[in-house]
């Protein structure tokens, strides 16, 4: 063992090898950085030798030197590879939180790239030649699409809710139904965020029933906001009662200086109800009812980037824009570019909306899924004898804590490999192919739902399966 450790070449000797020069050129590293990685590899090999876990050549041989540089090359590749990677989502869950939620439209992507590669008029008025506001780039579009008097954008919907409560209700009371004190992903609780904001929570009603008179009894001179939280990520069914938005708006309009604020969560700008999907209220409807403020997410049903959108009365939005926290939670130019590109698709009407992948995936017909699924299975079975495949009816989920009670009819492909378990198939698809492929596992079957797979991705998925 001691002889082996003494036989490991010195760093300066390895630096003179052609492999060292080759790694410098191929990986665009400087000598100091590559030397650092080389020393780490030698330390790694010494530890493996001491623990008798080294499987390479014997130190002191030419093959050992080759093994050192082979390991060094692998380490460098891992070190300088992106950890945020493209994934093919074959789960059928459209707004899959773990896989990044909404995919952007081509229009939004092009606008992001152009904005990222160049200087922009982020806070500059080109006509006037003076400083402008970053809010202006999407505010006009949001006003047109939602019917609001004004709007602003922050970095996510949790930040939007926090800003509203902090700016408008610090040390004042906010009335919320007990049945709407929700918790969403990441342990974000309405009650906790309200406590952090400095607002005073006033719970009314019970978990399953809240009446208008509960709100009426709670109103007093200390009330700043009556808040409604749309139950976009859960449903309470059975013996239940809640108060309609319209009734709460009338209540606050009859009370001096009390704001009605609804957190819509998912943020539907498109009416999915017309297509028999869910019962999500459209933002424009809530604004037209007379809501003072609404907040909603950008990367859920809207189909854009992560963002929190606040829309409503101009005098209130102006207060929010001037609050010190507005700078803390503001968005960058790439988020604004992605959102502007997405909103322009909405502004173009029915034709433009179908350019948005989230909406397109939600509305895809069962006939199209049937045609694609049958073609995929035919091509797979013609190309390999390693799989058994069958097609059967299933359901896709919207995902992202959105429309929890909606099950979209779909057709799924169930695969069984003759030599690999479903877990092994799933692991190989995730770890051995680029892009990685994520599907579902049910019992010992690997399940694919093409609803969330583009036609280009479909071919990559097919080629990967043919190699298993």
Short mmCIF file of C-alpha atoms in Angstrom, two decimals:
data_model
loop_
_atom_site.label_atom_id
_atom_site.label_comp_id
_atom_site.label_asym_id
_atom_site.label_seq_id
_atom_site.Cartn_x
_atom_site.Cartn_y
_atom_site.Cartn_z
CA UNK A 1 0.00 0.00 0.00
CA UNK A 2 2.74 2.45 0.95
CA UNK A 3 4.59 1.61 -2.27
CA UNK A 4 1.46 2.32 -4.31
CA UNK A 5 0.93 5.67 -2.59
CA UNK A 6 4.58 6.63 -3.20
CA UNK A 7 4.19 5.63 -6.86
CA UNK A 8 1.46 8.19 -7.54
CA UNK A 9 3.05 10.78 -9.87
CA UNK A 10 3.62 14.31 -8.60
CA UNK A 11 1.31 17.04 -9.81
CA UNK A 12 4.03 18.77 -11.86
CA UNK A 13 4.75 15.51 -13.68
CA UNK A 14 1.09 15.10 -14.61
CA UNK A 15 0.94 18.72 -15.77
CA UNK A 16 3.53 17.84 -18.43
CA UNK A 17 1.34 15.11 -19.90
CA UNK A 18 -0.44 15.66 -23.22
CA UNK A 19 -3.76 14.74 -21.55
CA UNK A 20 -3.39 17.76 -19.26
CA UNK A 21 -2.95 20.10 -22.22
CA UNK A 22 -5.87 18.46 -23.99
CA UNK A 23 -8.19 19.00 -21.01
CA UNK A 24 -7.10 22.65 -20.82
CA UNK A 25 -8.03 23.23 -24.46
CA UNK A 26 -11.25 21.22 -24.55
CA UNK A 27 -12.73 22.64 -21.34
CA UNK A 28 -11.50 26.26 -21.66
CA UNK A 29 -9.88 26.17 -18.21
CA UNK A 30 -6.80 27.96 -16.96
CA UNK A 31 -3.85 26.04 -15.51
CA UNK A 32 -4.62 26.96 -11.89
CA UNK A 33 -8.22 25.75 -12.13
CA UNK A 34 -7.33 22.46 -13.82
CA UNK A 35 -4.49 21.89 -11.34
CA UNK A 36 -6.96 22.33 -8.49
CA UNK A 37 -9.20 19.63 -9.98
CA UNK A 38 -6.18 17.38 -10.58
CA UNK A 39 -5.14 17.61 -6.91
CA UNK A 40 -8.71 16.73 -5.88
CA UNK A 41 -8.62 13.64 -8.12
CA UNK A 42 -5.28 12.51 -6.64
CA UNK A 43 -6.69 12.93 -3.13
CA UNK A 44 -9.72 10.94 -4.21
CA UNK A 45 -7.52 8.12 -5.56
CA UNK A 46 -5.34 8.05 -2.41
CA UNK A 47 -8.44 7.61 -0.26
CA UNK A 48 -9.72 4.82 -2.52
CA UNK A 49 -6.34 3.08 -2.31
CA UNK A 50 -6.25 3.33 1.48
CA UNK A 51 -9.77 1.91 1.71
CA UNK A 52 -8.88 -0.76 -0.87
CA UNK A 53 -11.68 0.49 -3.16
CA UNK A 54 -9.52 1.56 -6.11
CA UNK A 55 -10.49 -0.38 -9.26
CA UNK A 56 -8.07 1.29 -11.64
CA UNK A 57 -4.58 0.37 -12.79
CA UNK A 58 -1.62 -0.03 -10.42
CA UNK A 59 0.11 3.27 -9.54
CA UNK A 60 3.39 3.75 -11.36
CA UNK A 61 2.13 2.37 -14.69
CA UNK A 62 1.21 4.26 -17.84
CA UNK A 63 -2.31 2.89 -17.56
CA UNK A 64 -2.59 4.46 -14.11
CA UNK A 65 -1.82 7.87 -15.60
CA UNK A 66 -4.54 7.28 -18.20
CA UNK A 67 -6.97 6.35 -15.40
CA UNK A 68 -6.09 9.56 -13.51
CA UNK A 69 -6.96 11.71 -16.51
CA UNK A 70 -10.07 9.66 -17.28
CA UNK A 71 -11.35 10.33 -13.76
CA UNK A 72 -10.27 13.98 -14.02
CA UNK A 73 -12.21 14.37 -17.27
CA UNK A 74 -15.34 12.88 -15.71
CA UNK A 75 -15.09 15.16 -12.70
CA UNK A 76 -14.66 18.24 -14.88
CA UNK A 77 -17.63 17.29 -17.04
CA UNK A 78 -19.77 16.92 -13.93
CA UNK A 79 -18.45 20.13 -12.37
CA UNK A 80 -19.21 22.30 -15.38
CA UNK A 81 -22.50 20.75 -16.47
CA UNK A 82 -25.77 22.55 -15.87
CA UNK A 83 -27.81 21.18 -12.99
CA UNK A 84 -30.99 22.80 -14.36
CA UNK A 85 -31.72 20.61 -17.36
CA UNK A 86 -34.33 20.06 -20.02
CA UNK A 87 -36.78 17.27 -19.16
CA UNK A 88 -39.42 15.52 -21.24
CA UNK A 89 -42.58 15.47 -19.14
CA UNK A 90 -44.40 12.25 -20.00
CA UNK A 91 -46.52 12.27 -16.83
CA UNK A 92 -49.51 14.07 -18.33
CA UNK A 93 -49.48 16.59 -15.46
CA UNK A 94 -49.52 19.91 -17.28
CA UNK A 95 -48.38 22.31 -14.56
CA UNK A 96 -45.97 19.91 -12.88
CA UNK A 97 -44.38 21.95 -10.09
CA UNK A 98 -41.33 19.67 -9.83
CA UNK A 99 -40.75 19.99 -13.58
CA UNK A 100 -41.05 23.79 -13.75
CA UNK A 101 -44.79 24.35 -14.25
CA UNK A 102 -45.81 26.27 -17.37
CA UNK A 103 -43.83 26.05 -20.61
CA UNK A 104 -43.57 29.38 -22.39
CA UNK A 105 -44.98 30.12 -25.83
CA UNK A 106 -42.62 30.62 -28.77
CA UNK A 107 -43.49 34.32 -28.73
CA UNK A 108 -42.53 34.65 -25.07
CA UNK A 109 -39.30 32.68 -25.53
CA UNK A 110 -38.21 34.82 -28.48
CA UNK A 111 -38.89 37.99 -26.50
CA UNK A 112 -36.88 36.71 -23.51
CA UNK A 113 -33.89 35.80 -25.67
CA UNK A 114 -33.93 39.13 -27.48
CA UNK A 115 -34.22 41.04 -24.20
CA UNK A 116 -31.49 39.00 -22.49
CA UNK A 117 -29.01 39.39 -25.35
CA UNK A 118 -29.38 43.14 -25.66
CA UNK A 119 -29.82 46.36 -23.77
CA UNK A 120 -33.47 47.30 -23.39
CA UNK A 121 -35.73 50.17 -22.41
CA UNK A 122 -36.53 48.48 -19.09
CA UNK A 123 -36.81 51.78 -17.22
CA UNK A 124 -36.43 54.28 -20.03
CA UNK A 125 -38.98 56.19 -22.10
CA UNK A 126 -37.72 56.20 -25.67
CA UNK A 127 -40.06 58.95 -26.91
CA UNK A 128 -39.36 61.31 -24.04
CA UNK A 129 -35.72 60.39 -23.51
CA UNK A 130 -36.17 60.13 -19.75
CA UNK A 131 -36.40 57.55 -16.98
CA UNK A 132 -39.49 55.35 -17.04
CA UNK A 133 -41.06 52.57 -14.98
CA UNK A 134 -40.63 48.84 -15.50
CA UNK A 135 -44.29 48.41 -14.56
CA UNK A 136 -45.35 50.08 -17.82
CA UNK A 137 -44.28 47.20 -20.08
CA UNK A 138 -47.09 44.87 -19.05
CA UNK A 139 -49.54 47.17 -17.29
CA UNK A 140 -51.36 48.26 -20.45
CA UNK A 141 -51.78 44.65 -21.56
CA UNK A 142 -53.02 43.56 -18.13
CA UNK A 143 -55.50 46.43 -18.07
CA UNK A 144 -56.82 45.46 -21.49
CA UNK A 145 -57.10 41.75 -20.73
CA UNK A 146 -58.49 41.98 -17.17
CA UNK A 147 -60.43 45.25 -17.36
CA UNK A 148 -58.58 46.59 -14.32
CA UNK A 149 -57.77 50.28 -13.87
CA UNK A 150 -54.13 49.48 -13.09
CA UNK A 151 -51.77 46.57 -12.51
CA UNK A 152 -48.29 45.68 -11.34
CA UNK A 153 -46.10 42.56 -11.25
CA UNK A 154 -43.96 41.10 -8.46
CA UNK A 155 -41.89 37.93 -8.28
CA UNK A 156 -44.61 35.46 -7.27
CA UNK A 157 -48.16 35.36 -5.93
CA UNK A 158 -47.02 34.87 -2.33
CA UNK A 159 -45.09 38.13 -2.64
CA UNK A 160 -48.15 39.79 -4.16
CA UNK A 161 -50.31 38.77 -1.20
CA UNK A 162 -47.63 39.86 1.27
CA UNK A 163 -47.21 43.27 -0.39
CA UNK A 164 -50.95 43.91 -0.37
CA UNK A 165 -51.30 43.01 3.31
CA UNK A 166 -48.18 44.88 4.41
CA UNK A 167 -48.89 48.04 2.46
CA UNK A 168 -52.63 48.26 3.09
CA UNK A 169 -53.32 46.53 6.40
CA UNK A 170 -50.32 46.79 8.71
CA UNK A 171 -51.63 46.93 12.31
CA UNK A 172 -55.17 46.79 10.90
CA UNK A 173 -57.66 43.95 10.73
CA UNK A 174 -58.16 41.62 7.76
CA UNK A 175 -61.26 39.45 7.76
CA UNK A 176 -60.92 35.96 6.24
CA UNK A 177 -63.17 32.92 6.32
CA UNK A 178 -61.71 30.15 8.47
CA UNK A 179 -62.31 27.74 5.59
CA UNK A 180 -59.98 29.77 3.37
CA UNK A 181 -56.91 29.81 5.61
CA UNK A 182 -55.09 27.58 3.18
CA UNK A 183 -51.60 26.15 3.02
CA UNK A 184 -49.99 25.73 -0.38
CA UNK A 185 -46.63 24.32 -1.50
CA UNK A 186 -43.57 25.01 0.61
CA UNK A 187 -45.67 25.40 3.79
CA UNK A 188 -46.90 28.83 2.68
CA UNK A 189 -49.90 29.61 4.89
CA UNK A 190 -52.20 32.58 4.55
CA UNK A 191 -52.29 32.93 8.33
CA UNK A 192 -48.48 32.93 8.58
CA UNK A 193 -47.95 35.43 5.78
CA UNK A 194 -50.55 37.67 7.37
CA UNK A 195 -48.70 37.53 10.69
CA UNK A 196 -45.42 38.39 8.93
CA UNK A 197 -47.06 41.32 7.16
CA UNK A 198 -48.19 42.94 10.39
CA UNK A 199 -51.87 42.61 9.55
CA UNK A 200 -54.23 41.35 12.23
CA UNK A 201 -56.09 38.21 11.20
CA UNK A 202 -59.79 38.04 12.02
CA UNK A 203 -61.18 34.58 11.33
CA UNK A 204 -64.90 34.23 10.67
CA UNK A 205 -67.19 31.26 10.18
CA UNK A 206 -66.17 27.64 10.50
CA UNK A 207 -64.08 25.26 8.42
CA UNK A 208 -67.02 24.17 6.28
CA UNK A 209 -69.50 27.04 6.61
CA UNK A 210 -69.20 30.80 6.52
CA UNK A 211 -72.17 33.15 6.13
CA UNK A 212 -72.44 36.80 5.12
CA UNK A 213 -73.54 37.72 8.64
CA UNK A 214 -70.19 36.37 9.94
CA UNK A 215 -68.43 39.07 7.93
CA UNK A 216 -70.96 41.71 8.92
CA UNK A 217 -70.43 41.02 12.62
CA UNK A 218 -66.65 41.23 12.26
CA UNK A 219 -66.57 44.60 10.47
CA UNK A 220 -65.50 47.53 12.61
CA UNK A 221 -63.47 50.73 12.47
CA UNK A 222 -60.20 48.73 12.54
CA UNK A 223 -61.06 46.68 9.47
CA UNK A 224 -58.81 47.42 6.48
CA UNK A 225 -59.53 44.48 4.17
CA UNK A 226 -62.10 41.80 3.60
CA UNK A 227 -60.07 39.05 1.94
CA UNK A 228 -61.31 36.10 -0.04
CA UNK A 229 -58.93 33.27 -0.90
CA UNK A 230 -60.04 31.28 -3.90
CA UNK A 231 -59.71 27.56 -3.17
CA UNK A 232 -57.70 26.84 -6.30
CA UNK A 233 -55.61 24.05 -4.75
CA UNK A 234 -58.28 22.20 -2.75
CA UNK A 235 -62.02 21.61 -2.56
CA UNK A 236 -64.36 21.35 0.42
CA UNK A 237 -67.39 19.27 -0.46
CA UNK A 238 -70.48 18.11 1.39
CA UNK A 239 -72.20 20.22 4.05
CA UNK A 240 -70.61 23.55 3.08
CA UNK A 241 -71.43 27.22 2.66
CA UNK A 242 -69.33 30.15 1.48
CA UNK A 243 -70.09 33.74 0.57
CA UNK A 244 -70.05 34.79 -3.07
CA UNK A 245 -67.58 37.40 -4.27
CA UNK A 246 -70.43 39.66 -5.35
CA UNK A 247 -71.94 39.71 -1.85
CA UNK A 248 -68.60 40.54 -0.25
CA UNK A 249 -68.03 43.36 -2.73
CA UNK A 250 -71.43 44.86 -1.86
CA UNK A 251 -70.57 44.57 1.83
CA UNK A 252 -67.26 46.43 1.49
CA UNK A 253 -68.74 49.05 -0.83
CA UNK A 254 -71.22 49.90 1.92
CA UNK A 255 -68.37 50.29 4.42
CA UNK A 256 -66.06 53.30 4.44
CA UNK A 257 -62.44 52.65 3.47
CA UNK A 258 -62.69 48.85 3.52
CA UNK A 259 -60.97 47.11 0.61
CA UNK A 260 -62.22 43.90 -0.95
CA UNK A 261 -59.24 41.78 -1.98
CA UNK A 262 -59.44 38.36 -3.62
CA UNK A 263 -56.44 36.10 -4.00
CA UNK A 264 -57.37 34.12 -7.11
CA UNK A 265 -54.25 31.97 -6.97
CA UNK A 266 -54.25 30.18 -10.33
CA UNK A 267 -55.08 33.25 -12.39
CA UNK A 268 -57.29 32.20 -15.29
CA UNK A 269 -57.37 34.78 -18.07
CA UNK A 270 -58.99 32.21 -20.38
CA UNK A 271 -62.46 30.80 -19.67
CA UNK A 272 -61.87 27.06 -19.41
CA UNK A 273 -65.48 26.55 -18.28
CA UNK A 274 -66.63 27.06 -21.88
CA UNK A 275 -64.73 23.89 -22.71
CA UNK A 276 -66.13 21.95 -19.76
CA UNK A 277 -62.95 22.21 -17.72
CA UNK A 278 -63.24 23.21 -14.06
CA UNK A 279 -64.98 26.18 -12.52
CA UNK A 280 -62.10 28.66 -12.20
CA UNK A 281 -63.33 32.27 -12.26
CA UNK A 282 -61.85 34.45 -14.99
CA UNK A 283 -59.93 37.43 -13.60
CA UNK A 284 -61.91 39.88 -15.76
CA UNK A 285 -65.20 38.69 -14.23
CA UNK A 286 -64.01 39.37 -10.69
CA UNK A 287 -62.72 42.82 -11.68
CA UNK A 288 -66.02 43.66 -13.41
CA UNK A 289 -67.93 42.66 -10.28
CA UNK A 290 -66.15 45.54 -8.55
CA UNK A 291 -63.27 43.91 -6.67
CA UNK A 292 -60.78 46.48 -5.42
CA UNK A 293 -57.80 44.15 -5.82
CA UNK A 294 -57.02 40.69 -7.12
CA UNK A 295 -53.77 38.75 -7.13
CA UNK A 296 -52.84 35.68 -9.15
CA UNK A 297 -49.90 33.63 -10.41
CA UNK A 298 -48.17 34.00 -13.76
CA UNK A 299 -46.96 30.40 -14.18
CA UNK A 300 -50.15 28.46 -13.56
CA UNK A 301 -53.28 28.70 -15.71
CA UNK A 302 -52.01 31.91 -17.27
CA UNK A 303 -49.20 29.87 -18.84
CA UNK A 304 -46.39 32.39 -18.39
CA UNK A 305 -43.32 32.84 -16.16
CA UNK A 306 -43.27 32.75 -12.37
CA UNK A 307 -44.76 36.06 -11.28
CA UNK A 308 -47.34 37.54 -8.97
CA UNK A 309 -49.81 39.87 -10.67
CA UNK A 310 -51.79 42.50 -8.79
CA UNK A 311 -54.68 44.17 -10.60
CA UNK A 312 -57.43 46.50 -9.51
CA UNK A 313 -58.25 50.09 -8.63
CA UNK A 314 -55.65 52.63 -9.71
CA UNK A 315 -55.50 54.57 -6.45
CA UNK A 316 -54.71 51.35 -4.57
CA UNK A 317 -52.20 50.03 -7.10
CA UNK A 318 -50.44 53.41 -6.99
CA UNK A 319 -50.01 53.01 -3.23
CA UNK A 320 -48.51 49.57 -3.74
CA UNK A 321 -46.09 50.80 -6.41
CA UNK A 322 -44.78 53.48 -4.04
CA UNK A 323 -44.33 51.12 -1.08
CA UNK A 324 -40.73 50.29 -0.13
CA UNK A 325 -41.41 46.57 -0.46
CA UNK A 326 -42.26 46.99 -4.14
CA UNK A 327 -38.55 47.20 -4.91
CA UNK A 328 -37.80 44.15 -2.77
CA UNK A 329 -40.24 41.95 -4.70
CA UNK A 330 -39.88 43.47 -8.18
CA UNK A 331 -39.25 41.32 -11.24
CA UNK A 332 -36.34 41.43 -13.66
CA UNK A 333 -36.33 42.18 -17.38
CA UNK A 334 -36.50 38.52 -18.44
CA UNK A 335 -39.62 37.86 -16.37
CA UNK A 336 -41.22 40.97 -17.82
CA UNK A 337 -40.26 39.90 -21.34
CA UNK A 338 -41.73 36.42 -20.84
CA UNK A 339 -44.90 37.84 -19.35
CA UNK A 340 -45.27 40.49 -22.05
CA UNK A 341 -44.83 37.84 -24.76
CA UNK A 342 -47.48 35.65 -23.11
CA UNK A 343 -49.93 38.52 -22.62
CA UNK A 344 -49.59 39.55 -26.27
CA UNK A 345 -50.74 36.04 -27.18
CA UNK A 346 -53.84 36.66 -25.03
CA UNK A 347 -54.41 40.09 -26.53
CA UNK A 348 -54.52 38.52 -30.01
CA UNK A 349 -57.64 36.60 -29.06
CA UNK A 350 -58.59 32.97 -29.63
CA UNK A 351 -55.88 32.34 -32.23
CA UNK A 352 -53.10 33.77 -30.06
CA UNK A 353 -54.23 31.94 -26.92
CA UNK A 354 -53.70 28.58 -28.61
CA UNK A 355 -50.00 29.45 -28.98
CA UNK A 356 -49.67 29.08 -25.20
CA UNK A 357 -48.59 25.49 -24.37
CA UNK A 358 -50.53 25.33 -21.08
CA UNK A 359 -53.81 26.16 -22.77
CA UNK A 360 -53.04 23.99 -25.78
CA UNK A 361 -52.29 20.98 -23.57
CA UNK A 362 -55.43 21.53 -21.50
CA UNK A 363 -57.66 21.70 -24.59
CA UNK A 364 -56.13 18.94 -26.72
CA UNK A 365 -58.87 16.60 -27.94
CA UNK A 366 -59.13 12.93 -27.06
CA UNK A 367 -59.18 12.15 -30.80
CA UNK A 368 -55.74 13.71 -31.30
CA UNK A 369 -54.40 11.87 -28.25
CA UNK A 370 -55.86 8.63 -29.59
CA UNK A 371 -54.14 9.09 -32.96
CA UNK A 372 -50.76 10.00 -31.43
CA UNK A 373 -50.87 7.22 -28.85
CA UNK A 374 -51.68 4.49 -31.39
CA UNK A 375 -48.95 5.71 -33.74
CA UNK A 376 -46.41 5.77 -30.90
CA UNK A 377 -47.18 2.22 -29.75
CA UNK A 378 -47.10 0.91 -33.34
CA UNK A 379 -43.69 2.46 -33.94
CA UNK A 380 -42.35 1.17 -30.63
CA UNK A 381 -43.44 -2.43 -31.15
CA UNK A 382 -42.17 -2.43 -34.72
CA UNK A 383 -38.76 -1.31 -33.49
CA UNK A 384 -38.23 -3.58 -30.46
CA UNK A 385 -39.35 -6.86 -28.94
CA UNK A 386 -38.30 -5.83 -25.43
CA UNK A 387 -41.61 -4.21 -24.46
CA UNK A 388 -45.21 -5.19 -23.97
CA UNK A 389 -47.43 -2.17 -24.56
CA UNK A 390 -51.10 -1.48 -24.15
CA UNK A 391 -53.29 1.60 -24.38
CA UNK A 392 -56.07 2.31 -21.93
CA UNK A 393 -58.24 5.27 -20.85
CA UNK A 394 -56.87 7.41 -18.05
CA UNK A 395 -56.88 10.91 -16.68
CA UNK A 396 -54.40 13.78 -16.77
CA UNK A 397 -54.01 16.29 -13.97
CA UNK A 398 -53.75 20.04 -14.35
CA UNK A 399 -51.17 20.19 -11.54
CA UNK A 400 -49.45 23.10 -9.84
CA UNK A 401 -52.07 23.20 -7.10
CA UNK A 402 -54.66 24.13 -9.73
CA UNK A 403 -58.11 22.66 -10.44
CA UNK A 404 -57.62 19.77 -7.96
CA UNK A 405 -60.99 18.22 -8.80
CA UNK A 406 -60.48 18.23 -12.58
CA UNK A 407 -59.55 14.95 -14.24
CA UNK A 408 -58.87 15.42 -17.95
CA UNK A 409 -59.81 12.35 -20.05
CA UNK A 410 -56.73 10.96 -21.78
CA UNK A 411 -55.20 7.80 -23.18
CA UNK A 412 -52.11 6.41 -21.51
CA UNK A 413 -49.51 3.91 -22.66
CA UNK A 414 -48.61 1.14 -20.22
CA UNK A 415 -45.20 -0.41 -20.81
CA UNK A 416 -43.64 -3.59 -19.42
CA UNK A 417 -40.04 -4.41 -20.27
CA UNK A 418 -39.11 -8.09 -20.52
CA UNK A 419 -35.85 -7.69 -18.55
CA UNK A 420 -36.25 -4.46 -16.56
CA UNK A 421 -38.67 -3.49 -13.81
CA UNK A 422 -40.71 -0.32 -14.17
CA UNK A 423 -38.45 1.32 -11.58
CA UNK A 424 -35.38 0.41 -13.62
CA UNK A 425 -36.96 1.70 -16.83
CA UNK A 426 -37.85 4.96 -15.11
CA UNK A 427 -34.36 5.38 -13.65
CA UNK A 428 -32.63 4.72 -16.98
CA UNK A 429 -34.87 7.21 -18.78
CA UNK A 430 -34.14 9.83 -16.11
CA UNK A 431 -30.39 9.33 -15.85
CA UNK A 432 -29.02 7.86 -19.08
CA UNK A 433 -30.65 10.00 -21.76
CA UNK A 434 -30.58 13.63 -22.85
CA UNK A 435 -33.01 15.12 -22.34
CA UNK A 436 -34.06 13.20 -19.24
CA UNK A 437 -37.50 11.59 -19.45
CA UNK A 438 -39.96 11.51 -16.55
CA UNK A 439 -43.05 9.31 -16.61
CA UNK A 440 -45.26 7.62 -14.03
CA UNK A 441 -45.00 4.21 -12.38
CA UNK A 442 -48.08 2.22 -11.42
CA UNK A 443 -47.45 -1.17 -9.85
CA UNK A 444 -44.85 -2.66 -12.22
CA UNK A 445 -45.80 -0.68 -15.31
CA UNK A 446 -44.19 2.41 -16.75
CA UNK A 447 -46.93 4.86 -17.76
CA UNK A 448 -46.66 7.49 -20.51
CA UNK A 449 -49.21 10.23 -21.20
CA UNK A 450 -48.45 12.06 -24.45
CA UNK A 451 -50.63 15.04 -23.51
CA UNK A 452 -47.56 16.85 -22.15
CA UNK A 453 -45.12 15.58 -24.80
CA UNK A 454 -44.52 17.63 -27.95
CA UNK A 455 -44.25 15.85 -31.30
CA UNK A 456 -40.51 16.56 -31.36
CA UNK A 457 -40.13 15.15 -27.85
CA UNK A 458 -42.23 12.15 -28.87
CA UNK A 459 -39.50 11.09 -31.29
CA UNK A 460 -36.80 11.46 -28.63
CA UNK A 461 -38.89 9.42 -26.21
CA UNK A 462 -39.38 6.70 -28.82
CA UNK A 463 -35.65 6.54 -29.62
CA UNK A 464 -34.81 6.25 -25.92
CA UNK A 465 -37.23 3.37 -25.38
CA UNK A 466 -35.87 1.55 -28.42
CA UNK A 467 -32.42 1.58 -26.80
CA UNK A 468 -33.59 -0.13 -23.59
#
